[in-house]
PDB file of C-alpha atoms in Angstrom:
ATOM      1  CA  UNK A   1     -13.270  -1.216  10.954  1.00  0.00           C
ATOM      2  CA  UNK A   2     -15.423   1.660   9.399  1.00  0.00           C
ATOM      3  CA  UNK A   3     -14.244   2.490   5.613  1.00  0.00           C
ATOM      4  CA  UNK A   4     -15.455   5.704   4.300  1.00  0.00           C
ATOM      5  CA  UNK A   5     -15.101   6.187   0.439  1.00  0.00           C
ATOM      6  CA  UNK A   6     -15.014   9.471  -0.694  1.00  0.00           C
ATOM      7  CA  UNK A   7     -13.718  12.575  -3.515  1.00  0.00           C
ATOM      8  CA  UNK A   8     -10.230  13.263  -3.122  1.00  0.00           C
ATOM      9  CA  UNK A   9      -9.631  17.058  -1.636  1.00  0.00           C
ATOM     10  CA  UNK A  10      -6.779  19.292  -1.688  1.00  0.00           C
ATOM     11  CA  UNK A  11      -6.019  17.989   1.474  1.00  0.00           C
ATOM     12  CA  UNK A  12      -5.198  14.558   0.739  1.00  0.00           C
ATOM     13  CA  UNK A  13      -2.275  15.753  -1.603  1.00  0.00           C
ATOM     14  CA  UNK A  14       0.344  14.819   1.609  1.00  0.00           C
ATOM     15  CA  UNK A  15      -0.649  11.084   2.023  1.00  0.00           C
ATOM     16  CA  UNK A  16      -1.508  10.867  -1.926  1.00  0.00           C
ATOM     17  CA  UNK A  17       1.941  11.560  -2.449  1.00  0.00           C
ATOM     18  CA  UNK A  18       3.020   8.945   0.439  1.00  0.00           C
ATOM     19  CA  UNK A  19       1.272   6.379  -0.881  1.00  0.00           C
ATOM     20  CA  UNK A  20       2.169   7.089  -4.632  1.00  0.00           C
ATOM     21  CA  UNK A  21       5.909   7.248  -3.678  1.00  0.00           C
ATOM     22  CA  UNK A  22       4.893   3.637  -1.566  1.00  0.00           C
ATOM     23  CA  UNK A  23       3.515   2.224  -4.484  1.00  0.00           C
ATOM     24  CA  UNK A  24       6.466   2.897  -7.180  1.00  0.00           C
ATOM     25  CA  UNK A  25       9.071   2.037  -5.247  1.00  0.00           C
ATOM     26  CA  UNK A  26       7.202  -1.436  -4.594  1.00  0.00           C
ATOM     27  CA  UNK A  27       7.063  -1.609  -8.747  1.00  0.00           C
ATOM     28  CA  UNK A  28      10.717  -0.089  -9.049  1.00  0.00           C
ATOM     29  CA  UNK A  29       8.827   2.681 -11.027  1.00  0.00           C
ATOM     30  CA  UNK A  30      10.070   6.560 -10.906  1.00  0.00           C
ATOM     31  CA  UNK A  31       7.620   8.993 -11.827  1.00  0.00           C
ATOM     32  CA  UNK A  32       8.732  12.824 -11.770  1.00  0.00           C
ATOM     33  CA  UNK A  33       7.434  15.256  -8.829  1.00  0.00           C
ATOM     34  CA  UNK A  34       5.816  17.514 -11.908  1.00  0.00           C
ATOM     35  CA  UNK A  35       4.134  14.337 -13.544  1.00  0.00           C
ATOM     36  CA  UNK A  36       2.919  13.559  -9.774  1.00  0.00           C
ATOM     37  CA  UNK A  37       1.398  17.144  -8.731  1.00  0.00           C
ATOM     38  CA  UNK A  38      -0.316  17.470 -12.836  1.00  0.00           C
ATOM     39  CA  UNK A  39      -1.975  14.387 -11.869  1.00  0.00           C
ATOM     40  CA  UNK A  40      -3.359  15.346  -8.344  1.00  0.00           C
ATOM     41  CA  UNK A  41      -4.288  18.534  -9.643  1.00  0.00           C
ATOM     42  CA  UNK A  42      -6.142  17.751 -13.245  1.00  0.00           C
ATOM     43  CA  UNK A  43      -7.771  14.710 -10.609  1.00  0.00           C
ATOM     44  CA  UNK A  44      -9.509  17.538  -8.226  1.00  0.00           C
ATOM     45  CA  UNK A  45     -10.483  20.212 -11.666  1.00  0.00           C
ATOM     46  CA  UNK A  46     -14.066  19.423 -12.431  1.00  0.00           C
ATOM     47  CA  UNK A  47     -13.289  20.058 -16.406  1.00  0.00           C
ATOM     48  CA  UNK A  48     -10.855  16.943 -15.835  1.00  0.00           C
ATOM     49  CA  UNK A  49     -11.456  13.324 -16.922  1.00  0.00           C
ATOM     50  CA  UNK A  50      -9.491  11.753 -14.597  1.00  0.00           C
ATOM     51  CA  UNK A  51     -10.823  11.485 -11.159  1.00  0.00           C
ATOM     52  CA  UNK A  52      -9.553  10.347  -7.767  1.00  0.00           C
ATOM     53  CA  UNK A  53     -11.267   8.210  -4.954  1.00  0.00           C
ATOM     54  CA  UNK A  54     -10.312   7.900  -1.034  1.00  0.00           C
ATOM     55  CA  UNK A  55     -10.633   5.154   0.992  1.00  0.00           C
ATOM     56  CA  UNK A  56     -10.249   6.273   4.921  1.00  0.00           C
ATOM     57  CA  UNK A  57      -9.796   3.308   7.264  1.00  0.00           C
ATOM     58  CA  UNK A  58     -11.556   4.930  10.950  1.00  0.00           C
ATOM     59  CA  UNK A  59     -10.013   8.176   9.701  1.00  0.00           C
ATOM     60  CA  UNK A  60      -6.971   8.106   8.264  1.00  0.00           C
ATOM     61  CA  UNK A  61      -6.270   7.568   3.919  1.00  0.00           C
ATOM     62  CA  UNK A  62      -5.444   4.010   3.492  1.00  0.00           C
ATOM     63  CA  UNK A  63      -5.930   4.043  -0.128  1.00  0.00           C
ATOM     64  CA  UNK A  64      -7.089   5.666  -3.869  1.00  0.00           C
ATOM     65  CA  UNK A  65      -8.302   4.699  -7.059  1.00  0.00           C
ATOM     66  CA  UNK A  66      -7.238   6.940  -9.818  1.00  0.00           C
ATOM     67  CA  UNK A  67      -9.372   6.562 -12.845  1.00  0.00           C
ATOM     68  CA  UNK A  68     -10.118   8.546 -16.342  1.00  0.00           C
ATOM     69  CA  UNK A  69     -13.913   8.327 -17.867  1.00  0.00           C
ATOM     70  CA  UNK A  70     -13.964   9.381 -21.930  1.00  0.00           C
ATOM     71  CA  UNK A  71     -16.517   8.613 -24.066  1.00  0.00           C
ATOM     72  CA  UNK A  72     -17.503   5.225 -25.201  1.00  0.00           C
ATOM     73  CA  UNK A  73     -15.551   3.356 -27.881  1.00  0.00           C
ATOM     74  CA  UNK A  74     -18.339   0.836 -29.474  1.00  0.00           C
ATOM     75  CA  UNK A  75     -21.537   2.217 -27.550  1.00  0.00           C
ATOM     76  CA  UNK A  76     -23.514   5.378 -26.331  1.00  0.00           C
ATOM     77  CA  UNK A  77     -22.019   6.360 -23.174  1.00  0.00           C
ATOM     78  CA  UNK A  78     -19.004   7.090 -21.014  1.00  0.00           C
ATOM     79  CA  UNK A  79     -16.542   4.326 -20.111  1.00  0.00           C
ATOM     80  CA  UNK A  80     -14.696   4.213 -16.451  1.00  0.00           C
ATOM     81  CA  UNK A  81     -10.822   3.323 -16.787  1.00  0.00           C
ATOM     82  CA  UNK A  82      -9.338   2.621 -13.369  1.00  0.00           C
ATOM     83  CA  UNK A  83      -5.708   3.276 -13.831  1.00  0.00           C
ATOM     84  CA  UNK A  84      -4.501   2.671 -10.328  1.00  0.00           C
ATOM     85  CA  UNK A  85      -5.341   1.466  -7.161  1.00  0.00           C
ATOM     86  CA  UNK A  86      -3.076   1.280  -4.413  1.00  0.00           C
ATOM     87  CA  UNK A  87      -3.660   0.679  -0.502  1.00  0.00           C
ATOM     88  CA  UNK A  88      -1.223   1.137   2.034  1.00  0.00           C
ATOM     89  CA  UNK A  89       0.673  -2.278   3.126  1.00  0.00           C
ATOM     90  CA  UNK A  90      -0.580  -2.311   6.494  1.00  0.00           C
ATOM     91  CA  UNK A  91      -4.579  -2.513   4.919  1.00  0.00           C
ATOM     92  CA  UNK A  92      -4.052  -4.689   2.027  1.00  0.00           C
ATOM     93  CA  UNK A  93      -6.179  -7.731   2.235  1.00  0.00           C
ATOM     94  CA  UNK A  94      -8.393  -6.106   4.465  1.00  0.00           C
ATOM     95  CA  UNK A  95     -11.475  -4.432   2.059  1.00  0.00           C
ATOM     96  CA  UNK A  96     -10.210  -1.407   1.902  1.00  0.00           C
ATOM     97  CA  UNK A  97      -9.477  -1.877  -1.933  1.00  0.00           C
ATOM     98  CA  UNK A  98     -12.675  -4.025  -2.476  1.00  0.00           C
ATOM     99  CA  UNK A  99     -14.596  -1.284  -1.006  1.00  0.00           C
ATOM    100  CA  UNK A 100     -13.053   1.018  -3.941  1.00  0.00           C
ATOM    101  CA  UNK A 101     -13.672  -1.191  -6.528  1.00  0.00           C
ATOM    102  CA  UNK A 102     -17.312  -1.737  -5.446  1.00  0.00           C
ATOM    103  CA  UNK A 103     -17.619   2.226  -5.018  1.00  0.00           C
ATOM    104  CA  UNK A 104     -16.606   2.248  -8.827  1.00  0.00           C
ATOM    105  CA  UNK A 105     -18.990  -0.553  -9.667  1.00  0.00           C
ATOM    106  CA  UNK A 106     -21.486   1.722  -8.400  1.00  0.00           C
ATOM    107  CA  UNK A 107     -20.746   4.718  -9.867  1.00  0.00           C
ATOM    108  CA  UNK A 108     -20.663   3.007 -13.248  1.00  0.00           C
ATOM    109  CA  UNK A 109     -24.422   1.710 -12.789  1.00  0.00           C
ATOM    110  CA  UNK A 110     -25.502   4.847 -11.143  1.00  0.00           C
ATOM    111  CA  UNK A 111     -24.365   7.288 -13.878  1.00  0.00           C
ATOM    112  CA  UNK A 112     -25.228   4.525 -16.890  1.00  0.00           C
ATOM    113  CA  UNK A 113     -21.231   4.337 -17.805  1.00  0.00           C
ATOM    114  CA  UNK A 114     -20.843   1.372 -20.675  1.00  0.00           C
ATOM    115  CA  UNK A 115     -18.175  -0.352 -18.773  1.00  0.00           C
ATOM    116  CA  UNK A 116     -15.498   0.050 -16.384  1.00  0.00           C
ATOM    117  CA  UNK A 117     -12.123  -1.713 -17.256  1.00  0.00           C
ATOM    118  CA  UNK A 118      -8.810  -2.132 -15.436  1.00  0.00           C
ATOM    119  CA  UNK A 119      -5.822  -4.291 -16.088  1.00  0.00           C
ATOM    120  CA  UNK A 120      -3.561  -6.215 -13.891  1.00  0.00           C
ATOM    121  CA  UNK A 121      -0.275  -8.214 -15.279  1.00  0.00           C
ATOM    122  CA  UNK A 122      -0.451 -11.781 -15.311  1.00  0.00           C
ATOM    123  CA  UNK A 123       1.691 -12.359 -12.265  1.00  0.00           C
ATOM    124  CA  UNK A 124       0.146  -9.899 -10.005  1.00  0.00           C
ATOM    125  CA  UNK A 125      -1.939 -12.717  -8.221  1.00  0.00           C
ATOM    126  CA  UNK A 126      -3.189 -10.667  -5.113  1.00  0.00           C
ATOM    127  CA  UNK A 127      -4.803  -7.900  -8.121  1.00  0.00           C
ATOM    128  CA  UNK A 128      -6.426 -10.911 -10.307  1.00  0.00           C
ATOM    129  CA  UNK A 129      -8.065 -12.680  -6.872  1.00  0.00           C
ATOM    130  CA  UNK A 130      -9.724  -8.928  -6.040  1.00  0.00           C
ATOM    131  CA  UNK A 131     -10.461  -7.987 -10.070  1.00  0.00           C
ATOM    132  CA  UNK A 132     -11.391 -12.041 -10.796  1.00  0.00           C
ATOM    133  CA  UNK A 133     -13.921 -12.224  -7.693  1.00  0.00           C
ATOM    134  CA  UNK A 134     -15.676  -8.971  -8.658  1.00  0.00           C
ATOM    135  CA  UNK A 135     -15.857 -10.261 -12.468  1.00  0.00           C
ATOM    136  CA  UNK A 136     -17.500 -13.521 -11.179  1.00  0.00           C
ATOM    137  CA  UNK A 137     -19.697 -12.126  -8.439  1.00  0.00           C
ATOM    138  CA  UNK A 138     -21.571  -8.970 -10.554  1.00  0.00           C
ATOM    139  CA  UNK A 139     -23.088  -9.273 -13.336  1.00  0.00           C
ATOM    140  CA  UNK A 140     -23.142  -5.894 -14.376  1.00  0.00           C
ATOM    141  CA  UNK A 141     -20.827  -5.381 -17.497  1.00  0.00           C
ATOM    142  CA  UNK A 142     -17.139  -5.298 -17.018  1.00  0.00           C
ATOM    143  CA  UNK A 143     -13.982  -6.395 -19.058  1.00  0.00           C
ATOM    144  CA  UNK A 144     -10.683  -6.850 -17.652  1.00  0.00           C
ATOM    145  CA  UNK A 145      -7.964  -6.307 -19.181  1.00  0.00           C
ATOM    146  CA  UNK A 146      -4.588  -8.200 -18.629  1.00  0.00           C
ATOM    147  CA  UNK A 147      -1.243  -7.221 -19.694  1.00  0.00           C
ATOM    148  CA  UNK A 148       0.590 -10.079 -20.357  1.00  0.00           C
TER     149      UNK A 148
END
């Protein structure tokens, strides 16, 4: 299985919005259409600070990371929020959203960003293995966040 990671385009809007609709009706969440579209278009400006990554599984979008950079709070330096990640049901537990957390972990160390956070709730297990084995394996500075 080949796993490309890549900018989002204005082409992935159509599966973007698949997936998001996939992913809040898993949380019982309900997000507006205009909330949705703002966010997929400030995520493809280049003034924007939130930014989207693809994950395509041998072709096709299996998944995205949406995340927001802004400047550090203690140190010099931009910090890298990921605000969601979501894979499509059929890839999850199969790299595709390890591969987009290491593609963040990499763009945080390649651009000299303080720290790149997320947050998972305490009952999400399947989010705290992938966040918990990334916080154990790299040593490169991290902090998770949990929402208790």
């Amino acid at each position: 299985m080949g796993i490309l990671i890549r900018n989002a385009t204005a082409g992935d809007e159509a599966r973007f919005r698949e997936l998001w609709a996939s992913y809040l009706d898993f949380y019982q969440v309900t997000v507006s259409d205009e909330i949705t579209a703002s966010t997929f278009s400030k995520a493809l400006s280049p003034d924007s600070s939130i930014f989207m990554q693809v994950a395509e599984v041998d072709g096709r979008v299996e998944g995205f990371a949406l995340c927001l950079t802004h400047e550090g709070t203690w140190i010099l330096g931009k910090d890298l929020y990921l605000e969601d990640l979501f894979v499509d049901a059929s890839q999850r537990g199969k790299g595709v959203g390890r591969a987009l957390l290491q593609d963040l972990v990499d763009l945080s160390k390649a651009n000299g960003w303080s720290r790149l956070y997320w947050h998972t709730a305490e009952t999400n297990v399947t989010a705290r293995k992938l966040y918990d084995s990334f916080v154990q394996s790299d040593g490169h500075i991290r902090y998770r966040i949990t929402i208790g």
